[in-house]
Amino acid sequence: SYVKDSVVNFKNGLSQMNTDHNRCNAIRAKQRKYAKDNCFARPRGAKGIQTGGISYEEYDFLKKGMVDRNKLFAVTMVALCLPNYFVYYLWSFPDMLPSPFIQAKDPREISRERCHAVISTLLDLEKGARVAPFASKLNPFGKKSTERAMERLKQFGDMGCIDFEEDGAIGPSGGKII
């Protein structure tokens, strides 16, 4: 049921936030050791994550942890100060939840969305290369410049399509190869 899934997601999100917080503490301890070894103090707050002595992955994780804690604080304040509007807040701004609370999308769905965006862009480029814009018809002296612009778009679209070509994939029989 929806309520059970929500409670389980909330519990899992809290435990993940705690696990992430413990990992952030371990990374900060590593930074403090690095700072102590190099005879300087690790600053507190946002400046502290730039101390050094950690990998980029750890730095990125510290930034994500800081953003998640700020989001958790904001969500908690809205829940405490404006409880009647909390549901509308979550509905209007779903990305305001910390990352452990957000349900992950299926990788296949993400792949479909990306493919759709790429194909739509290529189709728009192809349309722009084949169909002159309406405003170009209003200028009686701009025919050559419109043709040059459309040719540039066609070349750009052709370069993009080269990346998606498959040897022998021509027509309906070639579609079976892919």
PDB file of C-alpha atoms in Angstrom:
ATOM      1  CA  SER A   1       0.000   0.000   0.000  1.00  0.00           C
ATOM      2  CA  TYR A   2       1.018   3.622  -0.413  1.00  0.00           C
ATOM      3  CA  VAL A   3       1.203   4.340   3.321  1.00  0.00           C
ATOM      4  CA  LYS A   4       3.363   1.285   4.012  1.00  0.00           C
ATOM      5  CA  ASP A   5       5.696   2.144   1.113  1.00  0.00           C
ATOM      6  CA  SER A   6       5.953   5.734   2.353  1.00  0.00           C
ATOM      7  CA  VAL A   7       6.816   4.641   5.909  1.00  0.00           C
ATOM      8  CA  VAL A   8       9.411   2.141   4.650  1.00  0.00           C
ATOM      9  CA  ASN A   9      10.904   4.775   2.322  1.00  0.00           C
ATOM     10  CA  PHE A  10      11.058   7.263   5.213  1.00  0.00           C
ATOM     11  CA  LYS A  11      12.786   4.726   7.493  1.00  0.00           C
ATOM     12  CA  ASN A  12      15.248   3.747   4.774  1.00  0.00           C
ATOM     13  CA  GLY A  13      15.919   7.433   4.017  1.00  0.00           C
ATOM     14  CA  LEU A  14      16.662   8.193   7.673  1.00  0.00           C
ATOM     15  CA  SER A  15      19.001   5.215   8.015  1.00  0.00           C
ATOM     16  CA  GLN A  16      20.762   6.209   4.778  1.00  0.00           C
ATOM     17  CA  MET A  17      21.116   9.808   6.029  1.00  0.00           C
ATOM     18  CA  ASN A  18      22.694   8.447   9.228  1.00  0.00           C
ATOM     19  CA  THR A  19      25.064   6.206   7.256  1.00  0.00           C
ATOM     20  CA  ASP A  20      26.011   9.135   4.996  1.00  0.00           C
ATOM     21  CA  HIS A  21      26.576  11.356   8.041  1.00  0.00           C
ATOM     22  CA  ASN A  22      28.923   8.769   9.583  1.00  0.00           C
ATOM     23  CA  ARG A  23      30.868   8.532   6.309  1.00  0.00           C
ATOM     24  CA  CYS A  24      31.091  12.357   6.160  1.00  0.00           C
ATOM     25  CA  ASN A  25      32.452  12.358   9.714  1.00  0.00           C
ATOM     26  CA  ALA A  26      35.119   9.821   8.707  1.00  0.00           C
ATOM     27  CA  ILE A  27      36.100  11.970   5.708  1.00  0.00           C
ATOM     28  CA  ARG A  28      36.265  15.100   7.881  1.00  0.00           C
ATOM     29  CA  ALA A  29      38.474  13.211  10.371  1.00  0.00           C
ATOM     30  CA  LYS A  30      40.752  12.331   7.450  1.00  0.00           C
ATOM     31  CA  GLN A  31      40.873  16.033   6.511  1.00  0.00           C
ATOM     32  CA  ARG A  32      41.653  17.064  10.091  1.00  0.00           C
ATOM     33  CA  LYS A  33      44.530  14.573  10.170  1.00  0.00           C
ATOM     34  CA  TYR A  34      45.827  15.944   6.846  1.00  0.00           C
ATOM     35  CA  ALA A  35      45.544  19.535   8.148  1.00  0.00           C
ATOM     36  CA  LYS A  36      47.318  18.613  11.397  1.00  0.00           C
ATOM     37  CA  ASP A  37      50.120  16.862   9.504  1.00  0.00           C
ATOM     38  CA  ASN A  38      50.578  19.990   7.355  1.00  0.00           C
ATOM     39  CA  CYS A  39      50.460  22.392  10.341  1.00  0.00           C
ATOM     40  CA  PHE A  40      47.167  24.217   9.727  1.00  0.00           C
ATOM     41  CA  ALA A  41      43.630  23.985  11.084  1.00  0.00           C
ATOM     42  CA  ARG A  42      40.654  22.695   9.102  1.00  0.00           C
ATOM     43  CA  PRO A  43      38.059  25.496   8.910  1.00  0.00           C
ATOM     44  CA  ARG A  44      34.495  24.697   9.934  1.00  0.00           C
ATOM     45  CA  GLY A  45      31.538  24.778   7.550  1.00  0.00           C
ATOM     46  CA  ALA A  46      31.605  25.038   3.774  1.00  0.00           C
ATOM     47  CA  LYS A  47      35.254  26.187   3.660  1.00  0.00           C
ATOM     48  CA  GLY A  48      36.303  23.050   5.543  1.00  0.00           C
ATOM     49  CA  ILE A  49      35.493  20.690   2.690  1.00  0.00           C
ATOM     50  CA  GLN A  50      38.169  22.411   0.583  1.00  0.00           C
ATOM     51  CA  THR A  51      40.962  21.525   3.004  1.00  0.00           C
ATOM     52  CA  GLY A  52      42.478  18.734   0.919  1.00  0.00           C
ATOM     53  CA  GLY A  53      43.854  15.316   1.724  1.00  0.00           C
ATOM     54  CA  ILE A  54      40.854  13.538   0.218  1.00  0.00           C
ATOM     55  CA  SER A  55      39.899  12.190  -3.200  1.00  0.00           C
ATOM     56  CA  TYR A  56      37.491  13.969  -5.524  1.00  0.00           C
ATOM     57  CA  GLU A  57      34.860  11.297  -4.814  1.00  0.00           C
ATOM     58  CA  GLU A  58      35.099  12.038  -1.098  1.00  0.00           C
ATOM     59  CA  TYR A  59      34.950  15.794  -1.740  1.00  0.00           C
ATOM     60  CA  ASP A  60      31.863  15.308  -3.895  1.00  0.00           C
ATOM     61  CA  PHE A  61      30.308  13.132  -1.189  1.00  0.00           C
ATOM     62  CA  LEU A  62      30.946  15.854   1.429  1.00  0.00           C
ATOM     63  CA  LYS A  63      29.234  18.427  -0.806  1.00  0.00           C
ATOM     64  CA  LYS A  64      26.268  16.086  -1.337  1.00  0.00           C
ATOM     65  CA  GLY A  65      26.054  15.505   2.423  1.00  0.00           C
ATOM     66  CA  MET A  66      26.055  19.242   3.091  1.00  0.00           C
ATOM     67  CA  VAL A  67      23.290  19.824   0.528  1.00  0.00           C
ATOM     68  CA  ASP A  68      21.249  16.937   1.950  1.00  0.00           C
ATOM     69  CA  ARG A  69      21.555  18.256   5.517  1.00  0.00           C
ATOM     70  CA  ASN A  70      20.449  21.721   4.378  1.00  0.00           C
ATOM     71  CA  LYS A  71      17.468  20.196   2.555  1.00  0.00           C
ATOM     72  CA  LEU A  72      16.561  18.139   5.630  1.00  0.00           C
ATOM     73  CA  PHE A  73      16.671  21.298   7.754  1.00  0.00           C
ATOM     74  CA  ALA A  74      14.432  23.167   5.277  1.00  0.00           C
ATOM     75  CA  VAL A  75      11.914  20.305   5.081  1.00  0.00           C
ATOM     76  CA  THR A  76      11.863  20.003   8.882  1.00  0.00           C
ATOM     77  CA  MET A  77      11.245  23.741   9.296  1.00  0.00           C
ATOM     78  CA  VAL A  78       8.368  23.662   6.806  1.00  0.00           C
ATOM     79  CA  ALA A  79       6.910  20.584   8.535  1.00  0.00           C
ATOM     80  CA  LEU A  80       7.092  22.272  11.960  1.00  0.00           C
ATOM     81  CA  CYS A  81       6.149  25.840  11.027  1.00  0.00           C
ATOM     82  CA  LEU A  82       3.637  25.189   8.230  1.00  0.00           C
ATOM     83  CA  PRO A  83       2.231  21.676   8.817  1.00  0.00           C
ATOM     84  CA  ASN A  84      -0.956  22.391   6.836  1.00  0.00           C
ATOM     85  CA  TYR A  85       1.060  23.319   3.747  1.00  0.00           C
ATOM     86  CA  PHE A  86       3.693  20.582   4.054  1.00  0.00           C
ATOM     87  CA  VAL A  87       1.961  18.265   1.558  1.00  0.00           C
ATOM     88  CA  TYR A  88       1.659  21.079  -0.981  1.00  0.00           C
ATOM     89  CA  TYR A  89       5.328  21.923  -0.410  1.00  0.00           C
ATOM     90  CA  LEU A  90       6.405  18.356  -1.180  1.00  0.00           C
ATOM     91  CA  TRP A  91       4.045  18.193  -4.127  1.00  0.00           C
ATOM     92  CA  SER A  92       5.277  21.492  -5.581  1.00  0.00           C
ATOM     93  CA  PHE A  93       8.987  20.977  -4.856  1.00  0.00           C
ATOM     94  CA  PRO A  94       9.758  17.219  -4.870  1.00  0.00           C
ATOM     95  CA  ASP A  95      13.485  17.914  -5.366  1.00  0.00           C
ATOM     96  CA  MET A  96      13.580  19.651  -1.972  1.00  0.00           C
ATOM     97  CA  LEU A  97      13.799  16.261  -0.265  1.00  0.00           C
ATOM     98  CA  PRO A  98      17.290  15.008   0.612  1.00  0.00           C
ATOM     99  CA  SER A  99      18.631  12.501  -1.915  1.00  0.00           C
ATOM    100  CA  PRO A 100      18.180   9.384   0.291  1.00  0.00           C
ATOM    101  CA  PHE A 101      14.418  10.074   0.454  1.00  0.00           C
ATOM    102  CA  ILE A 102      13.937  10.375  -3.285  1.00  0.00           C
ATOM    103  CA  GLN A 103      12.882   7.168  -4.992  1.00  0.00           C
ATOM    104  CA  ALA A 104      15.360   6.256  -7.709  1.00  0.00           C
ATOM    105  CA  LYS A 105      14.122   5.902 -11.272  1.00  0.00           C
ATOM    106  CA  ASP A 106      14.527   2.692 -13.167  1.00  0.00           C
ATOM    107  CA  PRO A 107      17.720   2.849 -15.282  1.00  0.00           C
ATOM    108  CA  ARG A 108      15.723   1.789 -18.335  1.00  0.00           C
ATOM    109  CA  GLU A 109      13.353   4.732 -17.841  1.00  0.00           C
ATOM    110  CA  ILE A 110      16.300   7.123 -17.579  1.00  0.00           C
ATOM    111  CA  SER A 111      17.774   5.613 -20.730  1.00  0.00           C
ATOM    112  CA  ARG A 112      14.471   6.039 -22.576  1.00  0.00           C
ATOM    113  CA  GLU A 113      14.241   9.685 -21.505  1.00  0.00           C
ATOM    114  CA  ARG A 114      17.796  10.389 -22.655  1.00  0.00           C
ATOM    115  CA  CYS A 115      17.266   8.625 -25.990  1.00  0.00           C
ATOM    116  CA  HIS A 116      14.038  10.537 -26.498  1.00  0.00           C
ATOM    117  CA  ALA A 117      15.816  13.842 -25.830  1.00  0.00           C
ATOM    118  CA  VAL A 118      18.655  13.017 -28.249  1.00  0.00           C
ATOM    119  CA  ILE A 119      16.353  11.786 -31.015  1.00  0.00           C
ATOM    120  CA  SER A 120      13.995  14.760 -30.593  1.00  0.00           C
ATOM    121  CA  THR A 121      16.944  17.127 -30.869  1.00  0.00           C
ATOM    122  CA  LEU A 122      18.218  15.398 -34.007  1.00  0.00           C
ATOM    123  CA  LEU A 123      14.739  15.493 -35.555  1.00  0.00           C
ATOM    124  CA  ASP A 124      14.468  19.207 -34.774  1.00  0.00           C
ATOM    125  CA  LEU A 125      17.868  19.785 -36.382  1.00  0.00           C
ATOM    126  CA  GLU A 126      16.809  17.844 -39.452  1.00  0.00           C
ATOM    127  CA  LYS A 127      13.542  19.789 -39.669  1.00  0.00           C
ATOM    128  CA  GLY A 128      15.497  23.043 -39.339  1.00  0.00           C
ATOM    129  CA  ALA A 129      17.763  21.943 -42.181  1.00  0.00           C
ATOM    130  CA  ARG A 130      14.891  21.019 -44.491  1.00  0.00           C
ATOM    131  CA  VAL A 131      12.154  23.556 -43.674  1.00  0.00           C
ATOM    132  CA  ALA A 132      12.930  27.247 -43.867  1.00  0.00           C
ATOM    133  CA  PRO A 133      11.793  29.269 -40.836  1.00  0.00           C
ATOM    134  CA  PHE A 134       8.622  31.324 -41.321  1.00  0.00           C
ATOM    135  CA  ALA A 135      10.408  34.611 -40.622  1.00  0.00           C
ATOM    136  CA  SER A 136      12.842  33.984 -43.502  1.00  0.00           C
ATOM    137  CA  LYS A 137       9.968  34.217 -45.974  1.00  0.00           C
ATOM    138  CA  LEU A 138       9.301  37.767 -44.841  1.00  0.00           C
ATOM    139  CA  ASN A 139      12.759  38.983 -45.921  1.00  0.00           C
ATOM    140  CA  PRO A 140      12.960  39.114 -49.747  1.00  0.00           C
ATOM    141  CA  PHE A 141      16.770  39.569 -49.663  1.00  0.00           C
ATOM    142  CA  GLY A 142      17.662  36.753 -47.255  1.00  0.00           C
ATOM    143  CA  LYS A 143      17.223  33.659 -49.412  1.00  0.00           C
ATOM    144  CA  LYS A 144      20.936  32.866 -49.772  1.00  0.00           C
ATOM    145  CA  SER A 145      21.694  33.397 -46.063  1.00  0.00           C
ATOM    146  CA  THR A 146      18.746  31.162 -45.154  1.00  0.00           C
ATOM    147  CA  GLU A 147      20.041  28.460 -47.499  1.00  0.00           C
ATOM    148  CA  ARG A 148      23.535  28.712 -45.957  1.00  0.00           C
ATOM    149  CA  ALA A 149      22.099  28.469 -42.431  1.00  0.00           C
ATOM    150  CA  MET A 150      20.020  25.446 -43.403  1.00  0.00           C
ATOM    151  CA  GLU A 151      23.087  23.800 -44.967  1.00  0.00           C
ATOM    152  CA  ARG A 152      25.074  24.361 -41.749  1.00  0.00           C
ATOM    153  CA  LEU A 153      22.252  22.764 -39.751  1.00  0.00           C
ATOM    154  CA  LYS A 154      22.186  19.823 -42.172  1.00  0.00           C
ATOM    155  CA  GLN A 155      25.937  19.286 -41.753  1.00  0.00           C
ATOM    156  CA  PHE A 156      25.620  19.533 -37.966  1.00  0.00           C
ATOM    157  CA  GLY A 157      22.772  16.989 -37.981  1.00  0.00           C
ATOM    158  CA  ASP A 158      24.761  14.658 -40.242  1.00  0.00           C
ATOM    159  CA  MET A 159      27.708  14.779 -37.828  1.00  0.00           C
ATOM    160  CA  GLY A 160      25.373  13.880 -34.958  1.00  0.00           C
ATOM    161  CA  CYS A 161      23.815  11.003 -36.896  1.00  0.00           C
ATOM    162  CA  ILE A 162      27.206   9.480 -37.700  1.00  0.00           C
ATOM    163  CA  ASP A 163      27.568   8.534 -34.031  1.00  0.00           C
ATOM    164  CA  PHE A 164      24.380   6.476 -34.216  1.00  0.00           C
ATOM    165  CA  GLU A 165      25.109   4.646 -37.468  1.00  0.00           C
ATOM    166  CA  GLU A 166      25.399   0.874 -37.461  1.00  0.00           C
ATOM    167  CA  ASP A 167      27.057  -1.025 -40.318  1.00  0.00           C
ATOM    168  CA  GLY A 168      24.464  -2.699 -42.538  1.00  0.00           C
ATOM    169  CA  ALA A 169      21.495  -1.110 -40.760  1.00  0.00           C
ATOM    170  CA  ILE A 170      19.679   0.212 -43.822  1.00  0.00           C
ATOM    171  CA  GLY A 171      15.905  -0.022 -44.183  1.00  0.00           C
ATOM    172  CA  PRO A 172      13.549  -2.393 -42.394  1.00  0.00           C
ATOM    173  CA  SER A 173      15.889  -5.395 -42.724  1.00  0.00           C
ATOM    174  CA  GLY A 174      18.732  -3.359 -41.240  1.00  0.00           C
ATOM    175  CA  GLY A 175      16.532  -2.407 -38.297  1.00  0.00           C
ATOM    176  CA  LYS A 176      16.611  -6.032 -37.183  1.00  0.00           C
ATOM    177  CA  ILE A 177      20.414  -5.760 -36.729  1.00  0.00           C
ATOM    178  CA  ILE A 178      19.988  -3.117 -34.069  1.00  0.00           C
TER     179      ILE A 178
END
